[in-house]
């Protein structure tokens, strides 16, 4: 039986801004695909990745309505990753820095994402095989 | 001896930070560590065989493994056949594999 690893990823980028977010989600997916448990600690702008009130919008420039535009939302990607974790027998823990959440007024997170503190980040790193910090540019 | 995976996402023609990452890789290797460099996003722009870049050539002259994210290559229209010698196209799983093996992963 393969060794069960836990990997921690620390995210900083706000949604809809950087390709690093896409790369980060690819890393999470790859780890979950292997059945590894994954911790995510989101801080600064990244706490908005799981904001439940994100909403799709139309694209008037290209003449597309909301359905046609089908704008991707990071909260849906996270929900999909959580669903993928369940199919792989893995655990995806998603913790948002509470201070950063309050600063930005994004307290309403999707189900499965919880509020925490930098102490959670430290504990996650302590309990993981490895930790990768993905900072802003 | 520890393993270090350095991840570089910056365009080396735009940022001197990419060169610093190469220097760090070389220094870690000289200290006896296992080192791999994983290029992603615009970091892969340096791996085209015709690209002029000094720092990456120094890395390629060592035993440091240089990997280029296959997704980032496809996004930028860079075919695996056009990569510099010594550079390998690799999936994002390469990062996860090394993390699971206990390597230190560093992304600037």
Short mmCIF file of C-alpha atoms in Angstrom, two decimals:
data_model
loop_
_atom_site.label_atom_id
_atom_site.label_comp_id
_atom_site.label_asym_id
_atom_site.label_seq_id
_atom_site.Cartn_x
_atom_site.Cartn_y
_atom_site.Cartn_z
CA UNK A 1 0.00 0.00 0.00
CA UNK A 2 1.30 3.43 -0.91
CA UNK A 3 2.44 5.70 1.87
CA UNK A 4 -0.16 8.23 2.97
CA UNK A 5 1.35 11.68 2.78
CA UNK A 6 0.03 15.03 3.85
CA UNK A 7 1.09 18.07 1.86
CA UNK A 8 0.46 21.67 2.83
CA UNK A 9 0.11 24.55 0.41
CA UNK A 10 0.10 28.17 1.50
CA UNK A 11 -1.66 30.48 -0.93
CA UNK A 12 -1.47 34.25 -1.05
CA UNK A 13 -2.85 35.39 -4.42
CA UNK A 14 -6.33 36.85 -4.71
CA UNK A 15 -8.74 35.21 -7.18
CA UNK A 16 -8.99 36.37 -10.81
CA UNK A 17 -5.51 37.92 -10.82
CA UNK A 18 -2.69 35.46 -11.26
CA UNK A 19 -1.81 32.30 -13.17
CA UNK A 20 -0.25 31.09 -9.94
CA UNK A 21 -3.74 30.35 -8.67
CA UNK A 22 -4.32 28.01 -11.61
CA UNK A 23 -0.98 26.32 -10.99
CA UNK A 24 -1.82 26.00 -7.30
CA UNK A 25 -5.12 24.29 -8.09
CA UNK A 26 -3.32 21.94 -10.48
CA UNK A 27 -0.93 21.02 -7.67
CA UNK A 28 -3.81 20.39 -5.26
CA UNK A 29 -5.52 18.20 -7.85
CA UNK A 30 -2.34 16.22 -8.52
CA UNK A 31 -1.80 15.59 -4.82
CA UNK A 32 -5.41 14.56 -4.21
CA UNK A 33 -5.30 12.34 -7.28
CA UNK A 34 -2.58 10.34 -5.53
CA UNK A 35 -4.76 10.03 -2.45
CA UNK A 36 -2.62 12.37 -0.40
CA UNK A 37 -4.21 14.47 2.29
CA UNK A 38 -3.90 18.14 1.49
CA UNK A 39 -3.93 21.21 3.70
CA UNK A 40 -4.42 24.68 2.33
CA UNK A 41 -3.77 27.80 4.34
CA UNK A 42 -5.02 30.87 2.49
CA UNK A 43 -3.92 34.30 3.61
CA UNK A 44 -3.98 37.87 2.33
CA UNK A 45 -5.96 38.04 -0.92
CA UNK A 46 -6.25 34.27 -1.20
CA UNK A 47 -8.91 34.22 1.50
CA UNK A 48 -11.33 35.40 -1.20
CA UNK A 49 -10.78 32.25 -3.24
CA UNK A 50 -13.47 30.46 -1.23
CA UNK A 51 -15.80 33.46 -0.83
CA UNK A 52 -19.34 32.11 -1.20
CA UNK A 53 -20.77 35.29 -2.74
CA UNK A 54 -18.65 35.18 -5.88
CA UNK A 55 -21.01 35.52 -8.85
CA UNK A 56 -20.77 34.97 -12.57
CA UNK A 57 -21.40 37.92 -14.87
CA UNK A 58 -22.30 38.51 -18.52
CA UNK A 59 -19.78 39.81 -21.04
CA UNK A 60 -21.35 42.77 -22.81
CA UNK A 61 -18.28 43.38 -24.96
CA UNK A 62 -18.63 39.98 -26.57
CA UNK A 63 -22.43 39.92 -26.40
CA UNK A 64 -22.63 36.92 -24.11
CA UNK A 65 -25.11 36.47 -21.25
CA UNK A 66 -24.23 34.88 -17.92
CA UNK A 67 -24.79 31.32 -19.09
CA UNK A 68 -22.88 31.80 -22.33
CA UNK A 69 -19.98 33.49 -20.60
CA UNK A 70 -19.87 30.77 -17.92
CA UNK A 71 -17.17 32.66 -16.08
CA UNK A 72 -15.13 30.32 -13.87
CA UNK A 73 -15.25 30.99 -10.15
CA UNK A 74 -12.54 29.90 -7.75
CA UNK A 75 -15.12 28.94 -5.12
CA UNK A 76 -16.48 26.33 -7.56
CA UNK A 77 -13.00 25.01 -8.29
CA UNK A 78 -12.42 24.55 -4.57
CA UNK A 79 -15.74 22.77 -4.18
CA UNK A 80 -14.76 20.51 -7.08
CA UNK A 81 -11.42 19.75 -5.45
CA UNK A 82 -13.20 18.86 -2.20
CA UNK A 83 -15.49 16.52 -4.12
CA UNK A 84 -12.48 15.02 -5.89
CA UNK A 85 -10.79 14.43 -2.54
CA UNK A 86 -13.74 12.37 -1.37
CA UNK A 87 -13.57 10.15 -4.46
CA UNK A 88 -9.86 9.53 -3.82
CA UNK A 89 -10.18 8.79 -0.11
CA UNK A 90 -8.22 11.93 0.64
CA UNK A 91 -8.86 14.83 2.96
CA UNK A 92 -8.71 18.44 1.84
CA UNK A 93 -8.60 20.90 4.69
CA UNK A 94 -9.04 24.54 3.67
CA UNK A 95 -8.31 27.22 6.29
CA UNK A 96 -8.59 30.97 5.74
CA UNK A 97 -6.62 33.43 7.85
CA UNK A 98 -9.25 35.12 10.01
CA UNK A 99 -7.46 38.44 10.20
CA UNK A 100 -7.22 38.59 6.41
CA UNK A 101 -10.88 37.60 6.09
CA UNK A 102 -11.99 40.41 8.36
CA UNK A 103 -9.87 42.98 6.56
CA UNK A 104 -11.57 42.09 3.28
CA UNK A 105 -15.08 41.38 4.54
CA UNK A 106 -15.17 37.92 2.96
CA UNK A 107 -16.38 35.97 5.96
CA UNK A 108 -18.95 33.89 4.07
CA UNK A 109 -16.91 30.94 2.82
CA UNK A 110 -18.21 27.88 1.02
CA UNK A 111 -18.92 24.73 2.99
CA UNK A 112 -15.71 22.95 3.90
CA UNK A 113 -13.60 26.08 4.18
CA UNK A 114 -13.13 27.32 7.69
CA UNK A 115 -11.72 30.31 9.49
CA UNK A 116 -8.42 29.94 11.28
CA UNK A 117 -5.25 31.71 12.27
CA UNK A 118 -1.56 31.68 11.36
CA UNK A 119 -1.17 29.13 14.15
CA UNK A 120 -3.10 26.69 11.96
CA UNK A 121 -0.54 27.24 9.21
CA UNK A 122 2.26 26.34 11.60
CA UNK A 123 0.44 23.21 12.81
CA UNK A 124 -0.29 22.12 9.27
CA UNK A 125 3.35 22.51 8.29
CA UNK A 126 4.45 20.61 11.39
CA UNK A 127 2.21 17.69 10.53
CA UNK A 128 3.02 17.53 6.82
CA UNK A 129 5.58 15.71 4.75
CA UNK A 130 6.27 18.98 2.95
CA UNK A 131 4.97 22.52 2.65
CA UNK A 132 5.00 24.82 -0.35
CA UNK A 133 4.43 28.54 0.02
CA UNK A 134 3.15 30.16 -3.16
CA UNK A 135 3.65 33.89 -2.66
CA UNK A 136 2.49 36.80 -4.75
CA UNK A 137 4.90 38.05 -7.37
CA UNK B 1 22.02 15.86 2.19
CA UNK B 2 18.63 17.36 1.49
CA UNK B 3 16.64 17.72 -1.70
CA UNK B 4 15.63 21.15 -2.92
CA UNK B 5 13.05 21.80 -5.61
CA UNK B 6 13.19 25.38 -6.79
CA UNK B 7 10.14 26.57 -8.70
CA UNK B 8 10.55 29.57 -10.98
CA UNK B 9 7.58 31.25 -12.64
CA UNK B 10 9.14 34.53 -13.70
CA UNK B 11 10.17 35.42 -17.21
CA UNK B 12 14.00 35.52 -17.17
CA UNK B 13 13.96 38.23 -19.84
CA UNK B 14 11.78 40.43 -17.63
CA UNK B 15 13.01 39.72 -14.12
CA UNK B 16 16.47 39.29 -12.66
CA UNK B 17 14.85 37.20 -9.96
CA UNK B 18 14.95 34.18 -12.25
CA UNK B 19 18.73 34.51 -12.44
CA UNK B 20 18.92 34.62 -8.64
CA UNK B 21 16.99 31.36 -8.49
CA UNK B 22 19.53 29.79 -10.85
CA UNK B 23 22.35 31.04 -8.64
CA UNK B 24 20.66 29.56 -5.59
CA UNK B 25 20.27 26.23 -7.37
CA UNK B 26 23.95 26.17 -8.27
CA UNK B 27 25.00 27.07 -4.74
CA UNK B 28 22.80 24.38 -3.20
CA UNK B 29 24.23 21.85 -5.62
CA UNK B 30 27.77 22.95 -4.80
CA UNK B 31 26.93 22.38 -1.13
CA UNK B 32 26.19 18.77 -1.96
CA UNK B 33 22.39 18.77 -2.05
CA UNK B 34 20.09 17.19 -4.58
CA UNK B 35 18.58 20.03 -6.58
CA UNK B 36 15.93 20.28 -9.26
CA UNK B 37 14.64 23.38 -11.01
CA UNK B 38 11.00 23.35 -12.09
CA UNK B 39 10.10 26.08 -14.56
CA UNK B 40 6.47 27.10 -14.83
CA UNK B 41 4.36 29.88 -16.39
CA UNK B 42 6.65 32.42 -18.09
CA UNK B 43 9.62 30.73 -16.48
CA UNK B 44 9.56 28.27 -19.39
CA UNK B 45 10.35 30.99 -21.93
CA UNK B 46 14.04 30.43 -21.33
CA UNK B 47 14.06 26.79 -22.34
CA UNK B 48 13.62 27.27 -26.08
CA UNK B 49 16.76 26.02 -27.77
CA UNK B 50 17.37 29.36 -29.49
CA UNK B 51 16.87 31.51 -26.42
CA UNK B 52 19.80 33.50 -25.10
CA UNK B 53 20.16 33.05 -21.38
CA UNK B 54 23.32 32.85 -19.37
CA UNK B 55 22.15 31.73 -15.95
CA UNK B 56 20.11 28.76 -17.11
CA UNK B 57 23.04 27.57 -19.22
CA UNK B 58 25.15 27.54 -16.06
CA UNK B 59 22.53 25.41 -14.36
CA UNK B 60 22.43 23.04 -17.31
CA UNK B 61 26.17 22.66 -16.97
CA UNK B 62 25.73 21.06 -13.56
CA UNK B 63 23.94 17.92 -12.39
CA UNK B 64 20.84 19.93 -11.58
CA UNK B 65 17.72 18.49 -13.15
CA UNK B 66 15.81 21.13 -15.13
CA UNK B 67 12.12 20.46 -15.71
CA UNK B 68 9.63 22.55 -17.66
CA UNK B 69 5.93 22.35 -16.87
CA UNK B 70 4.28 20.68 -19.86
CA UNK B 71 1.06 22.69 -19.44
CA UNK B 72 2.96 26.00 -19.46
CA UNK B 73 4.86 24.87 -22.56
CA UNK B 74 1.64 24.04 -24.40
CA UNK B 75 0.07 27.36 -23.38
CA UNK B 76 3.00 29.18 -24.95
CA UNK B 77 3.28 27.06 -28.08
CA UNK B 78 6.66 25.60 -27.16
CA UNK B 79 7.01 22.06 -28.48
CA UNK B 80 9.01 19.53 -26.45
CA UNK B 81 11.21 19.00 -29.50
CA UNK B 82 12.31 22.63 -29.36
CA UNK B 83 13.67 22.49 -25.81
CA UNK B 84 17.30 23.06 -25.00
CA UNK B 85 19.36 19.98 -24.38
CA UNK B 86 19.14 18.92 -20.76
CA UNK B 87 15.65 20.32 -20.22
CA UNK B 88 12.79 17.87 -19.84
CA UNK B 89 9.08 18.58 -20.20
CA UNK B 90 7.36 17.34 -17.05
CA UNK B 91 3.88 17.22 -15.54
CA UNK B 92 2.94 19.15 -12.44
CA UNK B 93 3.02 15.80 -10.64
CA UNK B 94 6.79 16.17 -10.58
CA UNK B 95 6.39 18.79 -7.87
CA UNK B 96 4.04 16.64 -5.82
CA UNK B 97 6.34 13.62 -6.16
CA UNK B 98 9.30 15.47 -4.75
CA UNK B 99 7.28 17.03 -1.95
CA UNK B 100 6.07 13.56 -0.97
CA UNK B 101 9.69 12.42 -1.00
CA UNK B 102 10.45 15.10 1.58
CA UNK B 103 12.20 17.58 -0.66
CA UNK B 104 12.07 21.24 0.29
CA UNK B 105 10.00 23.04 -2.31
CA UNK B 106 10.64 26.75 -2.74
CA UNK B 107 8.67 29.04 -5.06
CA UNK B 108 9.84 32.61 -5.42
#
